[in-house]
PDB file of C-alpha atoms in Angstrom:
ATOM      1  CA  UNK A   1     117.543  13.367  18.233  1.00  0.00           C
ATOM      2  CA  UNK A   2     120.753  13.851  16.065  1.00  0.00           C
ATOM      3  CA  UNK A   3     122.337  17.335  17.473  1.00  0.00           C
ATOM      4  CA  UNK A   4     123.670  19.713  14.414  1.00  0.00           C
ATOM      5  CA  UNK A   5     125.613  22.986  14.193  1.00  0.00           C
ATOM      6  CA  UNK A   6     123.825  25.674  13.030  1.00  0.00           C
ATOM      7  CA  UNK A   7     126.076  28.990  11.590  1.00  0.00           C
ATOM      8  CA  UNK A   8     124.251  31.700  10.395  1.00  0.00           C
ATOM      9  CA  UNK A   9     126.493  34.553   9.388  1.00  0.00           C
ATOM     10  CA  UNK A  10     125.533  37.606   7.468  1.00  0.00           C
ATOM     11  CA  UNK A  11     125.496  41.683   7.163  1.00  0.00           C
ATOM     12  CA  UNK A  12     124.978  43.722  10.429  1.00  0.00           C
ATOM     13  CA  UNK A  13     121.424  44.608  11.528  1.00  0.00           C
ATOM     14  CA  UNK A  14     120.088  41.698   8.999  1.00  0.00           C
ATOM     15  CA  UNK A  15     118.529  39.707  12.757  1.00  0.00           C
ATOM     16  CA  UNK A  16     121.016  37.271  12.379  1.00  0.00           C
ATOM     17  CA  UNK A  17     121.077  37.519  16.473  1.00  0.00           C
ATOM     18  CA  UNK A  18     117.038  37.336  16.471  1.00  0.00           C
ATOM     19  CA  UNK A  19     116.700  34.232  14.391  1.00  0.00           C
ATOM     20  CA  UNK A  20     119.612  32.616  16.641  1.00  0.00           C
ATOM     21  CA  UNK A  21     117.830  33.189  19.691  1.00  0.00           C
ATOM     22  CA  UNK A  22     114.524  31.581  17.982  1.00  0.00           C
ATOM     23  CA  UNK A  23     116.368  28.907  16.504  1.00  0.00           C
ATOM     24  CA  UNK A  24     118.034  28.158  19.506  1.00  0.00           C
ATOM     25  CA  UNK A  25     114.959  28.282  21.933  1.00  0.00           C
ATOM     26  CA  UNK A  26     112.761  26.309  19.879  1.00  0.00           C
ATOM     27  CA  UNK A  27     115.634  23.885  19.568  1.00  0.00           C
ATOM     28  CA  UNK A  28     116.736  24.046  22.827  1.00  0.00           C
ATOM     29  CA  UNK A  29     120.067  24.537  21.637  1.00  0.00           C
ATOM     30  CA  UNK A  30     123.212  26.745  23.292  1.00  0.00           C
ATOM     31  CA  UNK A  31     123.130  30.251  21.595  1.00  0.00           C
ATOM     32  CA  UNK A  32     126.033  32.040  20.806  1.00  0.00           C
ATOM     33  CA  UNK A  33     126.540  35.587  19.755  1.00  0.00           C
ATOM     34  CA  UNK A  34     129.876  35.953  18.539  1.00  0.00           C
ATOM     35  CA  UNK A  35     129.362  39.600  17.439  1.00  0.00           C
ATOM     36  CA  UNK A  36     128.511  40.725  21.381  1.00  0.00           C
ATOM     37  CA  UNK A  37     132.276  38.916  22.104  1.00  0.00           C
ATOM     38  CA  UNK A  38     134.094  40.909  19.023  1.00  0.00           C
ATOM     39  CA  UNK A  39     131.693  44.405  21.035  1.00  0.00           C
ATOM     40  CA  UNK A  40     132.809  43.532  24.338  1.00  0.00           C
ATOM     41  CA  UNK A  41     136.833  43.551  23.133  1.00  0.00           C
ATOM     42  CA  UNK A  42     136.323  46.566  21.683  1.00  0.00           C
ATOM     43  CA  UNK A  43     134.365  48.517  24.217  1.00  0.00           C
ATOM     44  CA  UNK A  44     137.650  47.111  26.380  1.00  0.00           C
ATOM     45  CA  UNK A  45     139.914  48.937  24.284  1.00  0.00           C
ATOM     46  CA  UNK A  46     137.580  52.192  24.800  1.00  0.00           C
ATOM     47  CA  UNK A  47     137.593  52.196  28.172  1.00  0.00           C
ATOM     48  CA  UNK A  48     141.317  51.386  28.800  1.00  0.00           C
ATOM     49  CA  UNK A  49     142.402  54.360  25.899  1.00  0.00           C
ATOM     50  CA  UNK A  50     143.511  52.191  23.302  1.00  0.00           C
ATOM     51  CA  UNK A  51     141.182  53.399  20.628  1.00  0.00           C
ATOM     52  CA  UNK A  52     141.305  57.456  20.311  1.00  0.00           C
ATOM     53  CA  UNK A  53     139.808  59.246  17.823  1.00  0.00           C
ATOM     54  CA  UNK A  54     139.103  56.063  15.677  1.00  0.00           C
ATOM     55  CA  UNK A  55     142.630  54.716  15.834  1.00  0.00           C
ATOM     56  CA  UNK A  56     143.814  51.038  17.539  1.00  0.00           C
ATOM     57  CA  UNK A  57     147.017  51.591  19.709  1.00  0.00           C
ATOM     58  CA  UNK A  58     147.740  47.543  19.205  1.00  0.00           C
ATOM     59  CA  UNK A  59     150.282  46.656  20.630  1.00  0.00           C
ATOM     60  CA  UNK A  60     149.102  47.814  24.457  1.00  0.00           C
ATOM     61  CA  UNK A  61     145.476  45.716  23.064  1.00  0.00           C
ATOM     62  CA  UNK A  62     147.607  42.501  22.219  1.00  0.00           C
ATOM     63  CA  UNK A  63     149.077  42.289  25.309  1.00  0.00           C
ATOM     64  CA  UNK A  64     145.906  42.880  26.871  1.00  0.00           C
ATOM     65  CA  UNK A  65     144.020  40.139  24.980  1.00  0.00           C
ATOM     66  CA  UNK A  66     144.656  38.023  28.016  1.00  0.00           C
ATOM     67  CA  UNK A  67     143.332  39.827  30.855  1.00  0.00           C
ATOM     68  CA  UNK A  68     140.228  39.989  28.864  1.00  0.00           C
ATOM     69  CA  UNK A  69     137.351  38.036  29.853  1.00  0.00           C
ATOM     70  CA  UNK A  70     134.498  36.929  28.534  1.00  0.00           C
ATOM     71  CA  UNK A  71     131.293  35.070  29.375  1.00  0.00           C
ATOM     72  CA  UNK A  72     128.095  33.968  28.516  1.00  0.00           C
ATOM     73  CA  UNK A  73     125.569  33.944  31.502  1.00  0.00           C
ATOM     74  CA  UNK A  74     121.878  32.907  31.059  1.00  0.00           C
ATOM     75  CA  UNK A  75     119.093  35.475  31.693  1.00  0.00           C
ATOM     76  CA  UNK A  76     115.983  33.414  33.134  1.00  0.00           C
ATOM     77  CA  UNK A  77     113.794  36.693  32.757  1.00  0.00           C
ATOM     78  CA  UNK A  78     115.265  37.139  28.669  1.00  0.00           C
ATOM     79  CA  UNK A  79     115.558  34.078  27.609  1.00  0.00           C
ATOM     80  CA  UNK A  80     119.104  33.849  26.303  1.00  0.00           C
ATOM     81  CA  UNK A  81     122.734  34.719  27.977  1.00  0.00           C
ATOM     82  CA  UNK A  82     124.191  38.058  28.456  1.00  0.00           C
ATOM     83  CA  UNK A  83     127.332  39.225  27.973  1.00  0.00           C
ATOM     84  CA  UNK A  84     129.833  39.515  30.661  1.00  0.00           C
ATOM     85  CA  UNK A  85     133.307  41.745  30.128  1.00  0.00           C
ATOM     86  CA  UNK A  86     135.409  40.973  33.311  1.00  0.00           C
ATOM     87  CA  UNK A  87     132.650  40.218  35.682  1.00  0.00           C
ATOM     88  CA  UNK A  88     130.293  43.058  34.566  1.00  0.00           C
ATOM     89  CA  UNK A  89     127.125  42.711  32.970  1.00  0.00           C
ATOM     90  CA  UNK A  90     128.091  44.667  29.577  1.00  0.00           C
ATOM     91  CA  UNK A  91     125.381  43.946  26.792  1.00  0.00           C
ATOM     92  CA  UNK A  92     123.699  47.699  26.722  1.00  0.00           C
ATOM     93  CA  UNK A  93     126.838  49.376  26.584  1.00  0.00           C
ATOM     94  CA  UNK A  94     128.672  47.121  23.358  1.00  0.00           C
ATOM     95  CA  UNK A  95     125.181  47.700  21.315  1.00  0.00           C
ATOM     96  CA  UNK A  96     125.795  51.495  21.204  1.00  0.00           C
ATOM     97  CA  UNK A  97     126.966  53.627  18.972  1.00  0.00           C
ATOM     98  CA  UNK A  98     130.616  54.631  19.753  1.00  0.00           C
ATOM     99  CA  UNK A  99     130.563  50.425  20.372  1.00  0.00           C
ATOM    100  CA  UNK A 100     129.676  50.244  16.726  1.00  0.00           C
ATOM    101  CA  UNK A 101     131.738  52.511  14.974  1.00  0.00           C
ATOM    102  CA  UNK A 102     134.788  51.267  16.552  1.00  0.00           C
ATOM    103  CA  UNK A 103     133.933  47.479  16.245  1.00  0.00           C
ATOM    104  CA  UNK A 104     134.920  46.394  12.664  1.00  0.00           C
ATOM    105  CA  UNK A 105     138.482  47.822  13.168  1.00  0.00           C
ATOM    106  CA  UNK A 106     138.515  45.940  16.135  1.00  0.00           C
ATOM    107  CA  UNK A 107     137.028  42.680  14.647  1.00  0.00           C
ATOM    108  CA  UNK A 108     139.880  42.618  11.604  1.00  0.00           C
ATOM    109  CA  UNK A 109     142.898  42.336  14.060  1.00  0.00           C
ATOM    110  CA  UNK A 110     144.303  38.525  13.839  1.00  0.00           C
ATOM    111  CA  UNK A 111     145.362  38.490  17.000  1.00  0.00           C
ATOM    112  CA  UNK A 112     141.747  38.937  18.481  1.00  0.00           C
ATOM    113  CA  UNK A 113     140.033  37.044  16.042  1.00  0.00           C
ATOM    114  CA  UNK A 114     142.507  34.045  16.923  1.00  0.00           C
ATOM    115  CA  UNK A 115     141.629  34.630  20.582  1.00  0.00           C
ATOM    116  CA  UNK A 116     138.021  34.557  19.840  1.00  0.00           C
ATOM    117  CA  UNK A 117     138.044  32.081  17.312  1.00  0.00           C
ATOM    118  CA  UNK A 118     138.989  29.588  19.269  1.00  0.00           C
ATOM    119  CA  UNK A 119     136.762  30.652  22.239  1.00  0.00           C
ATOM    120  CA  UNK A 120     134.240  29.643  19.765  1.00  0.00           C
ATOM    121  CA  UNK A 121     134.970  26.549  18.946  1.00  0.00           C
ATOM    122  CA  UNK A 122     135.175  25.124  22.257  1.00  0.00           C
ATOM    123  CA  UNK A 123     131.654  26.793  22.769  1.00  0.00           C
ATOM    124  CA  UNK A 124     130.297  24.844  20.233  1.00  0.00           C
ATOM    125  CA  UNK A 125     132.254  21.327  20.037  1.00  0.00           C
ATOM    126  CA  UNK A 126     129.495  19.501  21.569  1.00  0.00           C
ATOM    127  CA  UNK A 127     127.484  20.642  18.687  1.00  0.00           C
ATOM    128  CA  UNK A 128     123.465  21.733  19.432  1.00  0.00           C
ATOM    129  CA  UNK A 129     124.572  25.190  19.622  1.00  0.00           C
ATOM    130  CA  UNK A 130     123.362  27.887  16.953  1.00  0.00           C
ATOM    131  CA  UNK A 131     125.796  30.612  16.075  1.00  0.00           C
ATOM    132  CA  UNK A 132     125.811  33.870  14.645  1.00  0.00           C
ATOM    133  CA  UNK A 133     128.532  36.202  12.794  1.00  0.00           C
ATOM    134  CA  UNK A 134     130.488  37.314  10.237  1.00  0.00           C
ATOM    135  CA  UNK A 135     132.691  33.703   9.869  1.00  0.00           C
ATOM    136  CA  UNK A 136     130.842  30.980  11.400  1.00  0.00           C
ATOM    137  CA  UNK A 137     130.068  29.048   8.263  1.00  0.00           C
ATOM    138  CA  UNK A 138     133.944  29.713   6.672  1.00  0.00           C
ATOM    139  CA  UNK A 139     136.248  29.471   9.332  1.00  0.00           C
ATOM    140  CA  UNK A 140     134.708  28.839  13.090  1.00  0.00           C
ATOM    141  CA  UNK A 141     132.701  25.986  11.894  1.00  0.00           C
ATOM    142  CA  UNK A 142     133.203  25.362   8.232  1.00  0.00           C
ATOM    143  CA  UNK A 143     131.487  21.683   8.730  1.00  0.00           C
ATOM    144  CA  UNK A 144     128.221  23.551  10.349  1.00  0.00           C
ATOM    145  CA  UNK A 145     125.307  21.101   9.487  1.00  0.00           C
ATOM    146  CA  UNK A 146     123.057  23.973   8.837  1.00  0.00           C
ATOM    147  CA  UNK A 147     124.537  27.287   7.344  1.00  0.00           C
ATOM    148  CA  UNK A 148     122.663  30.614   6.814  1.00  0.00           C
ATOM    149  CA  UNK A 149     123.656  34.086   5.098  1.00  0.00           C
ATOM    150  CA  UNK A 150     121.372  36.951   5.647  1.00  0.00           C
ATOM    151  CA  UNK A 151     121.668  39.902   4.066  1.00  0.00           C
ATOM    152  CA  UNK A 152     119.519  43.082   3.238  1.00  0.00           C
ATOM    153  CA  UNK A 153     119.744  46.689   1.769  1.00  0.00           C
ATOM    154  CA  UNK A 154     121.782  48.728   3.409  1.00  0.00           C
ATOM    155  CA  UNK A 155     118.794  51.146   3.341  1.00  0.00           C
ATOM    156  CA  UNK A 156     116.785  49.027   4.742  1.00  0.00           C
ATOM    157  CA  UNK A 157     119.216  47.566   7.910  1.00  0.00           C
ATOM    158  CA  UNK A 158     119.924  51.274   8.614  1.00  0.00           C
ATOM    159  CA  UNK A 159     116.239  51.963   9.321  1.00  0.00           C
ATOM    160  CA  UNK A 160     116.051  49.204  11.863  1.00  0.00           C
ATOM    161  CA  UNK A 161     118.933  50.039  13.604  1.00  0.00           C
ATOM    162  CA  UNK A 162     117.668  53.870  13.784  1.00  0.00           C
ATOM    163  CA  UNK A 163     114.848  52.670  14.989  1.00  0.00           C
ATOM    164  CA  UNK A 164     116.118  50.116  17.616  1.00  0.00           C
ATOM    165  CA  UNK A 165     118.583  52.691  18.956  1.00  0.00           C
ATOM    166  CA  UNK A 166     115.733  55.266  19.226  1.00  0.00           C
ATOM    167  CA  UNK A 167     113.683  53.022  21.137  1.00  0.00           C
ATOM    168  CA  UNK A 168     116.952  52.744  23.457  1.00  0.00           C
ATOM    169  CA  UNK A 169     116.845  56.401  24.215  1.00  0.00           C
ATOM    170  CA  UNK A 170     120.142  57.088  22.256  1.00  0.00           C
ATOM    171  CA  UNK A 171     120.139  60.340  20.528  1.00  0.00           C
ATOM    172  CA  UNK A 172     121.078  59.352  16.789  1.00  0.00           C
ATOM    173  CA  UNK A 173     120.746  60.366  12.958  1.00  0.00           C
ATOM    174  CA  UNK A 174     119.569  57.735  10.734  1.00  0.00           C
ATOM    175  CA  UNK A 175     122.066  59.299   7.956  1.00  0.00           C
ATOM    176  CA  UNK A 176     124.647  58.474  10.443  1.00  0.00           C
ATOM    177  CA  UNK A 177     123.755  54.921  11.135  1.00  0.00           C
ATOM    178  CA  UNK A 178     123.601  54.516   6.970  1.00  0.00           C
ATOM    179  CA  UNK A 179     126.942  55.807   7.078  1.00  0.00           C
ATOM    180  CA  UNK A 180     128.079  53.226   9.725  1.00  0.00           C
ATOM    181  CA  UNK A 181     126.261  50.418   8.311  1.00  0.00           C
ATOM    182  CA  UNK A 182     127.754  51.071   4.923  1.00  0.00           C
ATOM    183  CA  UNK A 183     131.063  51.148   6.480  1.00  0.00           C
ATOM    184  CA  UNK A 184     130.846  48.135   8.333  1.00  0.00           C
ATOM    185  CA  UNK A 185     129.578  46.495   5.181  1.00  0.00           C
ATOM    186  CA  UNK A 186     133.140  47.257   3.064  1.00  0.00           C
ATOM    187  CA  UNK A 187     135.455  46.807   5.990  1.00  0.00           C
ATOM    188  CA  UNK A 188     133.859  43.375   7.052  1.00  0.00           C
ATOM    189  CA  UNK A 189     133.675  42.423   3.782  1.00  0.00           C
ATOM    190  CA  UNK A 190     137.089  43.131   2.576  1.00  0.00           C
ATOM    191  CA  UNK A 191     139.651  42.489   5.495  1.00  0.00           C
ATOM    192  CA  UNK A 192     142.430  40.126   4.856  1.00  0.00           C
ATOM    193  CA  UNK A 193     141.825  37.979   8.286  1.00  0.00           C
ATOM    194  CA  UNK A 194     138.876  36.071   7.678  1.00  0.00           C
ATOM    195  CA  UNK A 195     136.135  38.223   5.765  1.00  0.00           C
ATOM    196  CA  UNK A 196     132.788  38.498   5.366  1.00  0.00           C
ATOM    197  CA  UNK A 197     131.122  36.304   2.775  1.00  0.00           C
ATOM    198  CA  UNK A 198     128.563  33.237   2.262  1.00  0.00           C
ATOM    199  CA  UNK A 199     129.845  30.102   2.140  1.00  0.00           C
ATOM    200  CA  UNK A 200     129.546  27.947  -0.878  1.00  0.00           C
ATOM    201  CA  UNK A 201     126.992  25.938   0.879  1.00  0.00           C
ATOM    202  CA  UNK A 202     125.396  28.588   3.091  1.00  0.00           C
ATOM    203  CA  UNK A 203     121.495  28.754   2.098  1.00  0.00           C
ATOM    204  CA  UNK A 204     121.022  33.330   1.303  1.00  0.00           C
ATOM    205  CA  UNK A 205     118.321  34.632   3.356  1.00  0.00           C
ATOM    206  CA  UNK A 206     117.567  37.969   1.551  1.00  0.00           C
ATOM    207  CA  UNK A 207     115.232  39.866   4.552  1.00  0.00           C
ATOM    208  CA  UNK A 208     115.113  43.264   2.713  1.00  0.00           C
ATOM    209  CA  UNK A 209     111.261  42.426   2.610  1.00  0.00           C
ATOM    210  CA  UNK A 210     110.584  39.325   4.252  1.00  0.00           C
ATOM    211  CA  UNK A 211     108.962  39.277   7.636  1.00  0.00           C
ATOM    212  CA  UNK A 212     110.740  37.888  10.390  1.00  0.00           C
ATOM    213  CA  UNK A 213     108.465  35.198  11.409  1.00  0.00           C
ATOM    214  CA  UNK A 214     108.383  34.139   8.011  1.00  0.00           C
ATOM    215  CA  UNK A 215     111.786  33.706   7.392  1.00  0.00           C
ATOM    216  CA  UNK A 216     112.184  31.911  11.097  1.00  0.00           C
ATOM    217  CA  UNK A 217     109.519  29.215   9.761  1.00  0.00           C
ATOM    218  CA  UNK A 218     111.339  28.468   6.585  1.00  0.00           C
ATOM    219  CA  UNK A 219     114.429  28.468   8.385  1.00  0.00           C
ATOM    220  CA  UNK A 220     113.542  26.337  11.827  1.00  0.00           C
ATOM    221  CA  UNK A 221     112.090  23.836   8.898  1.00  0.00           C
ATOM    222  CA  UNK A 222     115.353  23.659   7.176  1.00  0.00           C
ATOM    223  CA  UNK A 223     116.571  22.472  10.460  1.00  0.00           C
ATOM    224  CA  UNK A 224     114.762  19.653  11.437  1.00  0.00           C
ATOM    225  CA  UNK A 225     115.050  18.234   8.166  1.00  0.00           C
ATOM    226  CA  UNK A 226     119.003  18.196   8.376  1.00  0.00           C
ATOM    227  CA  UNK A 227     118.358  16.839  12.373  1.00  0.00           C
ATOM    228  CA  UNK A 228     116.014  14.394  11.163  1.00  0.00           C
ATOM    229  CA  UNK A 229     117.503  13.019   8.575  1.00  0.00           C
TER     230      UNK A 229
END
């Protein structure tokens, strides 16, 4: 069976990471979230003090970059790989909320994205890997087989990160995470280093009201097509 690259890139909290991990189970392809890498970098720079009161120190971070590491290890109980910040098993902390607001600042940086850029492609040069983010389809793997852009209201992804973050225990204001979302939206979507936006042969995925299984179906479909062509 022919092995593809599948990108799917789109807005946050549009299950861009949910569809990859279908995608990539059914296929029983390598699954990469490069999101969870740009999280783990930035709840780095947290910890270490080089993001106070919503301001980079960058220089300290770019040195840094390589003592940072990151990994992928599989969960047998999950289902899909976990991600690891210098040995420690980090993938509750980077989805939180201080993780979030901080993230997009962190994300537009060259110097990271270089780092983790290339991280990415040596992930994925064996191909039969899905991938999700903000520039798989334009810039990571701009030759991607199969190339997806989701996107939603921000209305709409703000309610189901309220409610996923709720179900976490965190103590959060859905007004807050519209604020965040809406945020993320302009400052991924107009950075200078690679920004957000669907590539001209990236098939839209609008999820606002389509249900997830759905939209996997029509998707995994597109796939084999492409594989079995």
């Amino acid at each position: 069976m022919k092995k593809i690259t599948i990108a799917i890139d789109g807005y946050s909290s549009t299950g861009k990471s949910t569809l990859a991990k279908q995608l990539a189970q059914k296929l029983h392809y390598i699954y990469v979230d490069t999101g969870a890498m740009y999280r783990a970098v930035t709840l780095y720079a947290m910890r270490v003090g080089f993001i106070r009161n919503g301001k980079i120190d960058k220089n300290p971070l770019f040195e840094s970059l390589d003592t940072i590491d990151l990994k992928f290890v599989f969960n047998a109980d999950l289902g899909y790989a976990e991600m690891y910040l210098n040995g420690e098993n980090v993938e509750k902390e980077i989805r939180t909320m201080p993780v979030s607001k901080n993230v997009s600042q962190i994300a537009e940086l060259e110097l990271v994205r270089k780092k983790l850029v290339a991280m990415q492609q040596i992930m994925g040069a064996d191909k039969a890997v899905v991938m999700d983010g903000r520039d798989i389809g334009t810039v990571v793997f701009p030759d991607a087989e199969l190339k997806i852009f989701m996107t939603a209201s921000p209305e709409k992804r703000a309610v189901r990160r309220y409610k996923e973050l709720l179900d976490r225990g965190e103590d959060v204001k859905y007004d807050d995470i519209l604020e965040n979302v809406q945020k993320r939206d302009y400052i991924d979507s107009n950075r200078v280093i690679s920004p957000l936006k669907k590539a001209e042969d990236a098939i839209e995925f609008d999820n606002s009201d389509l249900g997830l299984e759905d939209q996997f179906q029509r998707i995994y479909e597109h796939a084999l097509r492409i594989i079995n062509k």
